[in-house]
């Protein structure tokens, strides 16, 4: 058998394994029986971080988010579409959860520390539910958190000399131990999103 054929078989094998994993994650997130986790916690996503909570001006770490499940969304205040839409959806989830919303952390994490100063983040997120915590930091702190959460974020120059940010659009769901358990995709069916959030809260009880 030629080396090219062997390489082709290996590649197809990898694709089959990946599809199987994606199918398992989809099953666990959507149809797993009550009481089960979204997916088994994945230690490779998430980890220690140190940022500034712009609503208070105080330094916070991952330890401040432990004890409750968390929903982290990474974006930037100059975002024209995805970020304000997701923050509006987050506010809707909080309203639908009612008192149970207090059993979770919600955070909007800037991937653009150059422009998203604490003051800018505070004023921007103030337009939404006060339980959404605006997190920003130094470029080094931001890079560390972006890497820990495997976030895609890239500065894209514009013709006018300014720039925008390409970034991951999913909301990252972490359990009460700050371990990754799933995502809510951008523009996902609100019913699916609520199922995931309620299961996350129930599993932490």
Short mmCIF file of C-alpha atoms in Angstrom, two decimals:
data_model
loop_
_atom_site.label_atom_id
_atom_site.label_comp_id
_atom_site.label_asym_id
_atom_site.label_seq_id
_atom_site.Cartn_x
_atom_site.Cartn_y
_atom_site.Cartn_z
CA UNK A 1 0.00 0.00 0.00
CA UNK A 2 1.39 3.41 -0.97
CA UNK A 3 2.18 6.08 1.58
CA UNK A 4 -0.46 8.31 -0.03
CA UNK A 5 -3.15 5.68 0.52
CA UNK A 6 -2.13 5.20 4.13
CA UNK A 7 -2.25 8.96 4.69
CA UNK A 8 -5.70 9.10 3.10
CA UNK A 9 -7.02 6.33 5.36
CA UNK A 10 -5.61 8.05 8.44
CA UNK A 11 -7.24 11.33 7.42
CA UNK A 12 -10.62 9.68 6.92
CA UNK A 13 -10.26 7.94 10.26
CA UNK A 14 -9.66 11.28 11.95
CA UNK A 15 -12.75 12.75 10.28
CA UNK A 16 -14.89 9.82 11.46
CA UNK A 17 -13.64 10.19 15.03
CA UNK A 18 -14.33 13.96 14.95
CA UNK A 19 -17.85 13.45 13.61
CA UNK A 20 -18.49 10.87 16.31
CA UNK A 21 -17.32 13.27 19.01
CA UNK A 22 -19.49 16.08 17.64
CA UNK A 23 -22.48 13.77 17.57
CA UNK A 24 -21.90 12.80 21.19
CA UNK A 25 -21.63 16.45 22.26
CA UNK A 26 -24.82 17.23 20.38
CA UNK A 27 -26.63 14.37 22.11
CA UNK A 28 -25.45 15.41 25.54
CA UNK A 29 -26.39 19.04 25.02
CA UNK A 30 -29.83 18.53 23.55
CA UNK A 31 -31.33 15.19 24.53
CA UNK A 32 -29.49 13.93 27.58
CA UNK A 33 -31.89 13.00 30.40
CA UNK A 34 -32.51 15.48 33.18
CA UNK A 35 -29.79 15.48 35.77
CA UNK A 36 -27.00 14.70 33.38
CA UNK A 37 -24.38 17.26 32.48
CA UNK A 38 -24.31 19.04 29.14
CA UNK A 39 -21.12 17.21 28.30
CA UNK A 40 -18.44 15.78 30.52
CA UNK A 41 -16.38 18.72 31.80
CA UNK A 42 -13.38 19.39 29.60
CA UNK A 43 -10.37 20.58 31.57
CA UNK A 44 -8.60 21.70 28.39
CA UNK A 45 -10.94 24.70 28.00
CA UNK A 46 -10.87 27.37 30.69
CA UNK A 47 -8.46 27.94 33.52
CA UNK A 48 -7.02 30.61 35.78
CA UNK A 49 -7.47 34.24 34.79
CA UNK A 50 -7.08 37.68 36.27
CA UNK A 51 -9.17 40.52 34.86
CA UNK A 52 -10.85 43.75 35.95
CA UNK A 53 -14.56 43.80 36.70
CA UNK A 54 -15.35 47.14 35.09
CA UNK A 55 -18.59 47.48 37.06
CA UNK A 56 -16.61 47.78 40.30
CA UNK A 57 -13.11 48.58 39.07
CA UNK A 58 -11.78 45.68 41.12
CA UNK A 59 -9.47 42.90 40.04
CA UNK A 60 -11.19 39.52 39.82
CA UNK A 61 -9.95 36.01 39.17
CA UNK A 62 -11.52 32.72 38.17
CA UNK A 63 -11.91 32.02 41.90
CA UNK A 64 -14.53 34.78 42.09
CA UNK A 65 -16.68 32.85 39.62
CA UNK A 66 -16.48 29.46 41.31
CA UNK A 67 -19.43 28.13 43.25
CA UNK A 68 -21.93 29.01 40.53
CA UNK A 69 -22.15 28.00 36.85
CA UNK A 70 -21.00 30.72 34.47
CA UNK A 71 -21.79 31.93 30.97
CA UNK A 72 -18.89 33.81 29.35
CA UNK A 73 -19.21 35.72 26.11
CA UNK A 74 -16.10 37.16 24.47
CA UNK A 75 -16.44 40.24 22.28
CA UNK A 76 -15.78 43.97 22.08
CA UNK A 77 -17.75 47.17 22.50
CA UNK A 78 -17.15 48.43 18.95
CA UNK A 79 -18.80 45.27 17.58
CA UNK A 80 -21.63 46.30 15.26
CA UNK A 81 -23.77 43.20 15.41
CA UNK A 82 -22.83 39.96 17.18
CA UNK A 83 -21.95 41.42 20.59
CA UNK A 84 -24.97 43.68 21.16
CA UNK A 85 -27.22 40.91 19.86
CA UNK A 86 -25.72 38.33 22.21
CA UNK A 87 -25.89 40.70 25.17
CA UNK A 88 -29.56 41.36 24.41
CA UNK A 89 -30.14 37.59 24.25
CA UNK A 90 -28.29 37.17 27.54
CA UNK A 91 -30.56 39.75 29.13
CA UNK A 92 -33.58 37.83 27.77
CA UNK A 93 -32.24 34.57 29.26
CA UNK A 94 -31.79 36.28 32.62
CA UNK A 95 -35.35 37.58 32.55
CA UNK A 96 -36.71 34.14 31.61
CA UNK A 97 -34.72 32.42 34.33
CA UNK A 98 -36.26 34.73 36.92
CA UNK A 99 -34.85 34.26 40.42
CA UNK A 100 -32.77 31.30 39.17
CA UNK A 101 -30.62 33.76 37.20
CA UNK A 102 -28.98 34.67 40.52
CA UNK A 103 -27.65 31.11 40.66
CA UNK A 104 -25.35 31.83 37.70
CA UNK A 105 -22.58 34.22 36.69
CA UNK A 106 -22.87 36.08 33.41
CA UNK A 107 -19.84 37.87 31.99
CA UNK A 108 -18.99 39.82 28.85
CA UNK A 109 -15.23 39.55 28.32
CA UNK A 110 -13.46 42.04 26.06
CA UNK A 111 -11.02 40.76 23.45
CA UNK A 112 -10.09 44.37 22.62
CA UNK A 113 -8.34 45.76 25.72
CA UNK A 114 -6.76 48.53 23.64
CA UNK A 115 -10.11 50.31 23.27
CA UNK A 116 -12.24 48.60 25.91
CA UNK A 117 -10.97 50.38 28.98
CA UNK A 118 -12.80 49.71 32.25
CA UNK A 119 -14.76 52.95 31.80
CA UNK A 120 -15.83 52.05 28.25
CA UNK A 121 -16.83 48.52 29.28
CA UNK A 122 -18.74 49.75 32.31
CA UNK A 123 -20.78 52.25 30.30
CA UNK A 124 -21.43 49.81 27.44
CA UNK A 125 -22.64 46.88 29.54
CA UNK A 126 -24.68 49.20 31.79
CA UNK A 127 -27.27 49.26 29.00
CA UNK A 128 -28.03 45.61 29.76
CA UNK A 129 -28.89 43.62 32.89
CA UNK A 130 -26.67 44.58 35.79
CA UNK A 131 -25.90 40.92 36.45
CA UNK A 132 -23.80 40.79 33.27
CA UNK A 133 -20.31 41.53 34.54
CA UNK A 134 -18.04 43.47 32.16
CA UNK A 135 -14.52 42.04 32.24
CA UNK A 136 -11.47 43.66 30.69
CA UNK A 137 -7.79 43.81 31.50
CA UNK A 138 -4.34 44.50 30.23
CA UNK A 139 -3.38 43.05 26.84
CA UNK A 140 -1.41 40.37 28.66
CA UNK A 141 -4.29 39.46 30.98
CA UNK A 142 -6.71 39.37 28.06
CA UNK A 143 -4.41 37.22 25.97
CA UNK A 144 -4.02 34.78 28.83
CA UNK A 145 -7.79 34.38 29.26
CA UNK A 146 -8.40 34.16 25.49
CA UNK A 147 -5.82 31.38 25.25
CA UNK A 148 -7.20 29.54 28.27
CA UNK A 149 -10.70 29.49 26.79
CA UNK A 150 -9.45 28.62 23.28
CA UNK A 151 -11.09 31.76 21.91
CA UNK A 152 -10.43 32.90 18.37
CA UNK A 153 -9.75 36.65 18.39
CA UNK A 154 -7.87 38.59 15.75
CA UNK A 155 -7.41 42.28 14.97
CA UNK A 156 -8.43 43.10 11.38
CA UNK A 157 -7.23 46.42 9.88
CA UNK A 158 -9.80 48.52 8.04
CA UNK A 159 -9.26 50.73 5.00
CA UNK A 160 -9.76 53.90 7.04
CA UNK A 161 -6.87 53.03 9.33
CA UNK A 162 -9.10 51.79 12.14
CA UNK A 163 -9.59 48.12 12.96
CA UNK A 164 -12.22 45.64 13.93
CA UNK A 165 -12.01 42.31 15.77
CA UNK A 166 -12.86 38.87 14.46
CA UNK A 167 -13.78 36.66 17.37
CA UNK A 168 -15.58 33.53 18.52
CA UNK A 169 -19.32 34.13 18.74
CA UNK A 170 -20.44 31.33 21.06
CA UNK A 171 -21.29 31.70 24.73
CA UNK A 172 -19.09 29.41 26.81
CA UNK A 173 -20.85 27.52 29.61
CA UNK A 174 -18.84 26.52 32.66
CA UNK A 175 -19.99 24.51 35.65
CA UNK A 176 -19.72 25.61 39.26
CA UNK A 177 -16.08 24.51 39.31
CA UNK A 178 -15.40 26.66 36.24
CA UNK A 179 -15.02 23.63 33.99
CA UNK A 180 -16.20 23.82 30.39
CA UNK A 181 -19.43 21.92 29.76
CA UNK A 182 -20.78 23.33 26.49
CA UNK A 183 -21.70 26.36 24.44
CA UNK A 184 -24.68 28.33 23.23
CA UNK A 185 -24.15 29.16 19.58
CA UNK A 186 -24.77 32.60 18.11
CA UNK A 187 -28.45 33.01 17.23
CA UNK A 188 -29.29 29.59 18.70
CA UNK A 189 -32.94 28.72 19.24
CA UNK A 190 -33.89 30.41 22.56
CA UNK A 191 -35.62 27.23 23.72
CA UNK A 192 -32.42 25.24 23.33
CA UNK A 193 -30.47 27.93 25.15
CA UNK A 194 -32.88 27.87 28.08
CA UNK A 195 -32.68 24.06 28.30
CA UNK A 196 -28.91 24.29 28.58
CA UNK A 197 -28.96 27.06 31.18
CA UNK A 198 -31.58 25.38 33.35
CA UNK A 199 -29.73 22.06 33.20
CA UNK A 200 -26.54 23.84 34.18
CA UNK A 201 -28.27 25.40 37.19
CA UNK A 202 -30.02 22.15 38.17
CA UNK A 203 -26.77 20.18 38.03
CA UNK A 204 -25.12 22.68 40.36
CA UNK A 205 -27.89 22.41 42.98
#
